[in-house]
Amino acid sequence: AQSVSQHNHHVILSEAASLELGCNYSYGGTVNLFWYVQYPGQHLQLLLKYFSGDPLVKGIKGFEAEFIKSKFSFNLRKPSVQWSDTAEYFCAVRSGANNLFFGTGTRLTVIP
Amino acid sequence: DAGVIQSPRHEVTEMGQEVTLRCKPISGHDYLFWYRQTMMRGLELLIYFNNNVPIDDSGMPEDRFSAKMPNASFSTLKIQPSEPRDSAVYFCASSFPLAGDYNEQFFGPGTRLTVL
């Protein structure tokens, strides 16, 4: 069965700190990978996605993620976080059928 | 476009009552998804439709849950009878495939359900 693991449940950073959120998945075939963000009280929005090509993907708001196939990972990064990045971040994987498997999410709190 | 529309935004009901959640997908999207979000289990796919037809309902927790999509612009998720453990935020999302590629899912604002 497919699964998506986000090992960091809650991350607390000060503004300007660098961010890396882990995401690992279990599936051996071709995958599409996504990071969604959910700001407090809002719905999920797409941050970035990987389908093929360059494994380093740039998203909105300065976020990027790197697909490492050998490690089954798709970690999210940002060099310098802002208070407005406080949100919950979800990694998702799609393979085969047209549905997504989501991780349990990582809550990011950025302290001004 | 107004995006995915869900109603109601909040619902408080008593155990045993019937609850109906509604979703209007983005016009032109032919995939519609229902998710449930809880602290314990995160975001779970309940069911999804393609062209109004249910494709995969393996995530529906039990027979108390049912979903319909009578036309391309409307879907309902019904819980009858409701139980306190059904308390969660229910999201609807829609998408359409682009030329063989897979497009992102656009999420609605969610319905926060509380069953007392």
PDB file of C-alpha atoms in Angstrom, chain A residues 32 34 36 38 41-46 49 51 88 90 94 97-104 107, chain B residues 9 31 33 35 37 39 41-43 45 48 56 91 95 101-110:
ATOM      1  CA  ASN A  32       3.784  12.819  -9.114  1.00  0.00           C
ATOM      2  CA  PHE A  34       3.048  17.784  -4.393  1.00  0.00           C
ATOM      3  CA  TYR A  36       0.254  21.862  -0.261  1.00  0.00           C
ATOM      4  CA  GLN A  38      -2.892  25.347   4.683  1.00  0.00           C
ATOM      5  CA  GLY A  41      -8.425  29.022   8.868  1.00  0.00           C
ATOM      6  CA  GLN A  42      -7.953  28.583   5.141  1.00  0.00           C
ATOM      7  CA  HIS A  43      -8.151  25.788   2.618  1.00  0.00           C
ATOM      8  CA  LEU A  44      -5.267  23.884   1.086  1.00  0.00           C
ATOM      9  CA  GLN A  45      -3.320  25.601  -1.648  1.00  0.00           C
ATOM     10  CA  LEU A  46      -0.703  24.172  -3.941  1.00  0.00           C
ATOM     11  CA  LYS A  49       4.529  20.029  -7.798  1.00  0.00           C
ATOM     12  CA  PHE A  51       5.921  15.545 -12.533  1.00  0.00           C
ATOM     13  CA  GLU A  88       0.471  23.491   8.050  1.00  0.00           C
ATOM     14  CA  PHE A  90       1.182  18.627   3.496  1.00  0.00           C
ATOM     15  CA  ARG A  94      -0.106  10.528  -6.799  1.00  0.00           C
ATOM     16  CA  ALA A  97      -5.078   6.537 -10.368  1.00  0.00           C
ATOM     17  CA  ASN A  98      -6.146  10.127 -10.212  1.00  0.00           C
ATOM     18  CA  ASN A  99      -6.164  10.483  -6.433  1.00  0.00           C
ATOM     19  CA  LEU A 100      -3.676  11.808  -3.957  1.00  0.00           C
ATOM     20  CA  PHE A 101      -2.237  10.262  -0.827  1.00  0.00           C
ATOM     21  CA  PHE A 102      -1.453  12.885   1.771  1.00  0.00           C
ATOM     22  CA  GLY A 103       0.974  12.846   4.649  1.00  0.00           C
ATOM     23  CA  THR A 104      -0.307  13.765   8.097  1.00  0.00           C
ATOM     24  CA  ARG A 107       2.773  22.376  11.478  1.00  0.00           C
TER      25      ARG A 107
ATOM     26  CA  ARG B   9     -18.946  26.244   6.502  1.00  0.00           C
ATOM     27  CA  TYR B  31     -12.917  15.240 -11.124  1.00  0.00           C
ATOM     28  CA  PHE B  33     -12.878  14.598  -4.400  1.00  0.00           C
ATOM     29  CA  TYR B  35     -11.595  14.441   1.999  1.00  0.00           C
ATOM     30  CA  GLN B  37      -9.273  16.005   7.994  1.00  0.00           C
ATOM     31  CA  MET B  39      -5.941  15.654  14.075  1.00  0.00           C
ATOM     32  CA  ARG B  41      -5.560  10.753  10.939  1.00  0.00           C
ATOM     33  CA  GLY B  42      -4.647  13.822   8.929  1.00  0.00           C
ATOM     34  CA  LEU B  43      -6.189  14.239   5.488  1.00  0.00           C
ATOM     35  CA  LEU B  45      -9.567  10.684   0.772  1.00  0.00           C
ATOM     36  CA  TYR B  48     -13.797  10.679  -5.797  1.00  0.00           C
ATOM     37  CA  ASP B  56     -13.116   4.970  -5.824  1.00  0.00           C
ATOM     38  CA  PHE B  91     -12.945  19.220   2.213  1.00  0.00           C
ATOM     39  CA  SER B  95      -9.438  19.035 -10.830  1.00  0.00           C
ATOM     40  CA  ASP B 101      -0.863  15.245 -17.545  1.00  0.00           C
ATOM     41  CA  TYR B 102      -2.284  15.504 -14.067  1.00  0.00           C
ATOM     42  CA  ASN B 103      -3.440  18.832 -12.830  1.00  0.00           C
ATOM     43  CA  GLU B 104      -3.491  20.043  -9.268  1.00  0.00           C
ATOM     44  CA  GLN B 105      -6.513  19.674  -7.079  1.00  0.00           C
ATOM     45  CA  PHE B 106      -8.235  22.877  -6.015  1.00  0.00           C
ATOM     46  CA  PHE B 107      -9.665  22.719  -2.546  1.00  0.00           C
ATOM     47  CA  GLY B 108     -12.745  24.323  -1.097  1.00  0.00           C
ATOM     48  CA  PRO B 109     -12.770  26.094   2.269  1.00  0.00           C
ATOM     49  CA  GLY B 110     -14.071  23.024   4.070  1.00  0.00           C
TER      50      GLY B 110
END
